[in-house]
Short mmCIF file of C-alpha atoms in Angstrom, two decimals:
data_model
loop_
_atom_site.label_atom_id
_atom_site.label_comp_id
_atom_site.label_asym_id
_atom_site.label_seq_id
_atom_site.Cartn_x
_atom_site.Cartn_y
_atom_site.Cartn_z
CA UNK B 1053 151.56 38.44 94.15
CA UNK B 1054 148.41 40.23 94.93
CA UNK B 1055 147.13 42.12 98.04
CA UNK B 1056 143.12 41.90 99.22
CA UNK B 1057 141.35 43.67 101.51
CA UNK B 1058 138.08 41.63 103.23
CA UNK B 1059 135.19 43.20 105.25
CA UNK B 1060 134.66 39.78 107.04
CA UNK B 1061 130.67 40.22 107.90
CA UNK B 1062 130.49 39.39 111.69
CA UNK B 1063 127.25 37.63 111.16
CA UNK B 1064 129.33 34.70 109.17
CA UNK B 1065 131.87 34.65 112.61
CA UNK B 1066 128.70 34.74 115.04
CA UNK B 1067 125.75 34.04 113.22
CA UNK B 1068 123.53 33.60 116.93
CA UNK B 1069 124.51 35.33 120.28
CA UNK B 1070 125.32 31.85 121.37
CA UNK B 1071 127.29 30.35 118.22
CA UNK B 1072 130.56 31.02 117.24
CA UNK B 1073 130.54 28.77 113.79
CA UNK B 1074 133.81 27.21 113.67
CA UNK B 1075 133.47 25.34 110.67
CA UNK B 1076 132.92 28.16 108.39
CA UNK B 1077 135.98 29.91 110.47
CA UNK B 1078 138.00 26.65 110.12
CA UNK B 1079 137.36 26.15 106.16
CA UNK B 1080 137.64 29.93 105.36
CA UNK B 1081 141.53 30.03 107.54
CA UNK B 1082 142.55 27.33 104.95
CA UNK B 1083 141.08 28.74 102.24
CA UNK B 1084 143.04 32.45 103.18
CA UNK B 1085 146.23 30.09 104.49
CA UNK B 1086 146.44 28.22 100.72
CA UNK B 1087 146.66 31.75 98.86
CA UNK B 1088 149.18 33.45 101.81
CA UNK B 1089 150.99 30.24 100.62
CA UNK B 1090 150.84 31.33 96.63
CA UNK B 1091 152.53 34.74 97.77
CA UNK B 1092 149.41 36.90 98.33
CA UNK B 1093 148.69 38.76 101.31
CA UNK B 1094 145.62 39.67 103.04
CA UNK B 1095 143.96 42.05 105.03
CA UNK B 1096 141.23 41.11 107.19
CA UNK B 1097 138.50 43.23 108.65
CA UNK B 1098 136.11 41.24 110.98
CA UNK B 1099 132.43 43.02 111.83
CA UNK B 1100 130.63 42.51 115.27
CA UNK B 1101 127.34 40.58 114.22
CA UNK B 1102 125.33 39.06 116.63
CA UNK B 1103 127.45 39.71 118.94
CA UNK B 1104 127.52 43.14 118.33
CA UNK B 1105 123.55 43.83 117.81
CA UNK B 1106 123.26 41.35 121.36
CA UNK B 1107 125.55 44.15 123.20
CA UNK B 1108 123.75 46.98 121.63
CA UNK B 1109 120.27 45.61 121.88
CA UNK B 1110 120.85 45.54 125.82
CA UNK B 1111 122.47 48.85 125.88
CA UNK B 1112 118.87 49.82 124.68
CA UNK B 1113 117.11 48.12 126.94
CA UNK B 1114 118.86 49.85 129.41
CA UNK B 1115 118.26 53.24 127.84
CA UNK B 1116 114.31 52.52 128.61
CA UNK B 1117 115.07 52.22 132.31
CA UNK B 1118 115.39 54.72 135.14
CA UNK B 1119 118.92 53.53 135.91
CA UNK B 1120 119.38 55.80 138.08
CA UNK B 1121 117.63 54.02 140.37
CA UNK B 1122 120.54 51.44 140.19
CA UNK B 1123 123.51 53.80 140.03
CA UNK B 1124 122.42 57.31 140.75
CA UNK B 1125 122.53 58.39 137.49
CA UNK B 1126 120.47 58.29 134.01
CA UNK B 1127 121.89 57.33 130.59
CA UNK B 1128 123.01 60.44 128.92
CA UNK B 1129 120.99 60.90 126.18
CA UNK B 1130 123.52 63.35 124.19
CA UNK B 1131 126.44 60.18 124.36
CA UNK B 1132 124.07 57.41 123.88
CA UNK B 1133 124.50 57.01 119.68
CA UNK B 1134 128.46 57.16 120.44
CA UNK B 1135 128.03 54.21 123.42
CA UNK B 1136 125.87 52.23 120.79
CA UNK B 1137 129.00 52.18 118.61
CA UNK B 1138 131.66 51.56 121.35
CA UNK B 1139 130.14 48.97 122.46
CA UNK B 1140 129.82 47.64 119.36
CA UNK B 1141 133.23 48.33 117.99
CA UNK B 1142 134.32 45.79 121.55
CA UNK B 1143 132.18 43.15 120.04
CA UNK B 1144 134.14 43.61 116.25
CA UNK B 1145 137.64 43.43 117.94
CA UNK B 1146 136.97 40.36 120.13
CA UNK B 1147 135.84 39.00 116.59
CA UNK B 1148 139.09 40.37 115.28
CA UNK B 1149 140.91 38.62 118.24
CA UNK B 1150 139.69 35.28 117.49
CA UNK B 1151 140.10 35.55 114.00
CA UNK B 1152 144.22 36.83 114.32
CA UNK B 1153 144.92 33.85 116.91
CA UNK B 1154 143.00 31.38 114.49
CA UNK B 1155 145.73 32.09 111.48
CA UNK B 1156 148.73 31.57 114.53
CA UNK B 1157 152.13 32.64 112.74
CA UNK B 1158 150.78 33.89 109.57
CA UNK B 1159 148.78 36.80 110.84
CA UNK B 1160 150.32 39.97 112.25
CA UNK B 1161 150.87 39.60 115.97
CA UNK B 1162 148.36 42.36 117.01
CA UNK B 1163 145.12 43.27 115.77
CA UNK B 1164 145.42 46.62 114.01
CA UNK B 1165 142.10 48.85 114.24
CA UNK B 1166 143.72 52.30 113.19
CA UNK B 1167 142.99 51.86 109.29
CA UNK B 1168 145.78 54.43 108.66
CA UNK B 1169 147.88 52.65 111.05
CA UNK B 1170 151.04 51.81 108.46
CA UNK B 1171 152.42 47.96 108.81
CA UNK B 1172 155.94 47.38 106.78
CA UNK B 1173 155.03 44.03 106.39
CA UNK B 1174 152.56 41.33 107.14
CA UNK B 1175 151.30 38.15 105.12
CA UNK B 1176 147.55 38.50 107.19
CA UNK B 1177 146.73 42.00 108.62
CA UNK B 1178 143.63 41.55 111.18
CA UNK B 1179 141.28 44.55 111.43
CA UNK B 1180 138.68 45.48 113.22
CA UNK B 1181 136.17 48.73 114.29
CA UNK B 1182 138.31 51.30 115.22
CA UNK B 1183 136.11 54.53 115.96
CA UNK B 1184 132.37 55.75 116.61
CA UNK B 1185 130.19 57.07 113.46
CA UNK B 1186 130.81 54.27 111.24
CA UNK B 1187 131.16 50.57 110.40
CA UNK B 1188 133.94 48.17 110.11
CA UNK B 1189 132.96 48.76 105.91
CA UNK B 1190 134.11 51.70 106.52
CA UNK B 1191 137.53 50.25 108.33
CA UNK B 1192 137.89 48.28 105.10
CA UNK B 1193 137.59 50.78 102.80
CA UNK B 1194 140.28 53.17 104.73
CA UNK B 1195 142.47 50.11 105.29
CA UNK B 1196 142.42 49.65 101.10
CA UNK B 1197 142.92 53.20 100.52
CA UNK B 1198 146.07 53.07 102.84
CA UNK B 1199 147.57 50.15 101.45
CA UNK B 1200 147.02 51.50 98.01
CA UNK B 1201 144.20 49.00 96.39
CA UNK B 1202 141.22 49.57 94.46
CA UNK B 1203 139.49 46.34 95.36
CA UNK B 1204 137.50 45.44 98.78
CA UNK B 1205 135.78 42.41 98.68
CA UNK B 1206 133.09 42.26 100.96
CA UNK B 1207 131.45 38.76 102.68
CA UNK B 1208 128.39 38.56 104.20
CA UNK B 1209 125.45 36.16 104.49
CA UNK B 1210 123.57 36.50 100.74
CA UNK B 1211 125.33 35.86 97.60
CA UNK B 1212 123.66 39.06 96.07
CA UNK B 1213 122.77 42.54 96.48
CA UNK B 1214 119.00 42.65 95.63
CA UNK B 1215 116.51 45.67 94.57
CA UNK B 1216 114.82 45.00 97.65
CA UNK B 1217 114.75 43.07 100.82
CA UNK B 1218 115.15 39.37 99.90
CA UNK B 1219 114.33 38.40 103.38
CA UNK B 1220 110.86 39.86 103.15
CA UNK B 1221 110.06 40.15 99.39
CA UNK B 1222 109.93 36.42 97.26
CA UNK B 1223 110.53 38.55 94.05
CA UNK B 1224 113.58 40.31 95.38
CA UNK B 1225 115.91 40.79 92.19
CA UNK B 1226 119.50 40.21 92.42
CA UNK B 1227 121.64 42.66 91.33
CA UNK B 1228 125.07 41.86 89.61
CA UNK B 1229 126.06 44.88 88.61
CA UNK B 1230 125.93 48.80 90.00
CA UNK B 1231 127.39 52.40 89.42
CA UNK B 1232 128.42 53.87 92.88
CA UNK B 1233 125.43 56.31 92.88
CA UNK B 1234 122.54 53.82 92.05
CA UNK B 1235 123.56 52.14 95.32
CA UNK B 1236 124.09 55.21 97.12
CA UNK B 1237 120.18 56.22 96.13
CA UNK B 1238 120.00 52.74 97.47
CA UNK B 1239 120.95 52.96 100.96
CA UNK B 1240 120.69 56.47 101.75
CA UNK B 1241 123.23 58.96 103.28
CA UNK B 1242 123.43 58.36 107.40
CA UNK B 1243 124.94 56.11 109.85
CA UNK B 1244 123.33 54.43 112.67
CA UNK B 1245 124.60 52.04 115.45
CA UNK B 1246 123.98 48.68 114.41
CA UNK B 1247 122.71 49.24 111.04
CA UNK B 1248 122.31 46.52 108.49
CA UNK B 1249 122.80 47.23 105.28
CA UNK B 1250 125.07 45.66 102.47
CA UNK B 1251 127.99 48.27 102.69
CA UNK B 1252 127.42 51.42 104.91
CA UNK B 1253 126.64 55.14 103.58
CA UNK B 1254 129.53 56.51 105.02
CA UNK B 1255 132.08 53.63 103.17
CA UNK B 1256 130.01 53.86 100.16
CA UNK B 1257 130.66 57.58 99.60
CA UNK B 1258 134.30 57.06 100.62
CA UNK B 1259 135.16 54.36 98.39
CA UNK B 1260 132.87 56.08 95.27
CA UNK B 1261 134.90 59.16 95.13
CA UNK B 1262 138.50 56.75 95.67
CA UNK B 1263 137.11 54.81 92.64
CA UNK B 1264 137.28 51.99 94.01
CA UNK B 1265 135.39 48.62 93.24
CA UNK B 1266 133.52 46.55 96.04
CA UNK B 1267 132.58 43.06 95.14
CA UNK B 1268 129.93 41.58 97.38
CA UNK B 1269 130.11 37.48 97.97
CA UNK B 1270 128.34 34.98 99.95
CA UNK B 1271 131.06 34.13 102.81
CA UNK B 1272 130.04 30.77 102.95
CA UNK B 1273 130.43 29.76 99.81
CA UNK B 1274 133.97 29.58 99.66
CA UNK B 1275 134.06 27.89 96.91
CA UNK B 1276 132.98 30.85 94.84
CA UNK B 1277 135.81 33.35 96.98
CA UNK B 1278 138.53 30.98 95.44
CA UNK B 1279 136.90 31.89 91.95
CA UNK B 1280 137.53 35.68 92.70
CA UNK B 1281 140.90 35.33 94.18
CA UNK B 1282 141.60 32.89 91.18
CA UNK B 1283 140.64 35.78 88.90
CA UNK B 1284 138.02 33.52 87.49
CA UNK B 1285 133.97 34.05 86.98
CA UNK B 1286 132.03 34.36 89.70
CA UNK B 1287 128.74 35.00 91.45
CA UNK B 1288 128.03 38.32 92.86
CA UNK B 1289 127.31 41.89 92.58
CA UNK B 1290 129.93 44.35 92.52
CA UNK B 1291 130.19 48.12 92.64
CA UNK B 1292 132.07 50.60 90.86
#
């Protein structure tokens, strides 16, 4: 039997403010559901996404207004950074929500944010952002150190980690293997609200100095996940 921990990138749950993609959350439940079956178990962090950066983006918006116009009083400029990331740790447990009903029996009956929080037992453990001044990579990375493994495999929306944007640069290299302080040269040292990077600072320097390994996958291509979890080759870039 063997134990996982998955940062489930919100962007692969909501991939538009308006689109919840059930396919991929369909195929990737009986993907998860075949290996529970094998004996493994699984823990599950889910990130906010669109969702999330939809919620924060009109937080902002509302920032640039003289609200209290509206309701007699002004955003407070000193709590604003920690309301970005409440309201986007909402968006990652509604995500977290959906996710726990979608496996029914086989997940844990409640979503379980604390990362230190101590289960006795569970086939699927649900996760999700639990508090301000980080990301749910960070969630995933606790969750692993408190269930004891070195491994967090980490699912987002490109099959790579690349030397530079791929979105904006053709020539973007992928990258299939790196040393914990390449990447943390990488992506620097702070955390902001809705930040979008491949794995956040603040998990990063966590899960370097816990010596732990973070293998970065496509989430779509589940094909490829049931090569990890098979222990067989696959495609990505991982971290250690």
């Amino acid at each position: 039997m063997s134990a996982f921990v998955i940062s489930l990138g919100g962007s692969l749950i909501v991939p538009a403010v308006d689109q919840i993609d059930i396919q991929f959350l369909g195929a990737f439940c009986g993907l998860i559901t075949k290996y529970v079956r094998l004996g493994n178990k699984f823990a599950i962090i889910t990130g906010g996404g669109k969702l999330a950066r939809a919620w924060q983006g009109a937080l902002r918006q509302l920032k640039k207004w003289d609200t209290s116009k509206f309701c007699g009083a002004k955003l407070e400029a000193s709590l604003f950074l920690r309301d970005l990331d409440w309201v986007g740790i909402r968006a990652t447990q509604l995500n977290a929500e959906l996710v726990r009903a979608m496996f029914g029996k086989l997940a844990y009956p409640q979503v379980v944010s604390n990362p230190a929080e101590k289960v006795a037992s569970f086939k699927i453990l649900i996760g999700a952002g639990y508090e301000p001044g980080s990301s749910t990579d960070y969630d995933a990375v606790a969750r692993a150190k408190t269930l004891g493994i070195k491994t967090v495999v980490n699912l987002s929306n490109v099959p790579y980690i690349y030397d530079r944007d791929p979105c904006k640069f053709k020539n973007a290299k992928p990258i299939e293997r790196m040393s914990w302080p390449d990447y943390l040269k990488m992506v620097g040292k702070k955390w902001n609200p809705g930040l979008n990077l491949p794995f956040d600072p603040l998990a990063s320097k966590i899960a370097s100095r816990a010596k732990m390994r973070v293998v970065f996958l496509e989430g779509k291509d589940l094909n490829n996940l049931e090569k990890f979890l098979s222990n067989k080759a696959f495609r990505g870039t991982v971290i250690k």
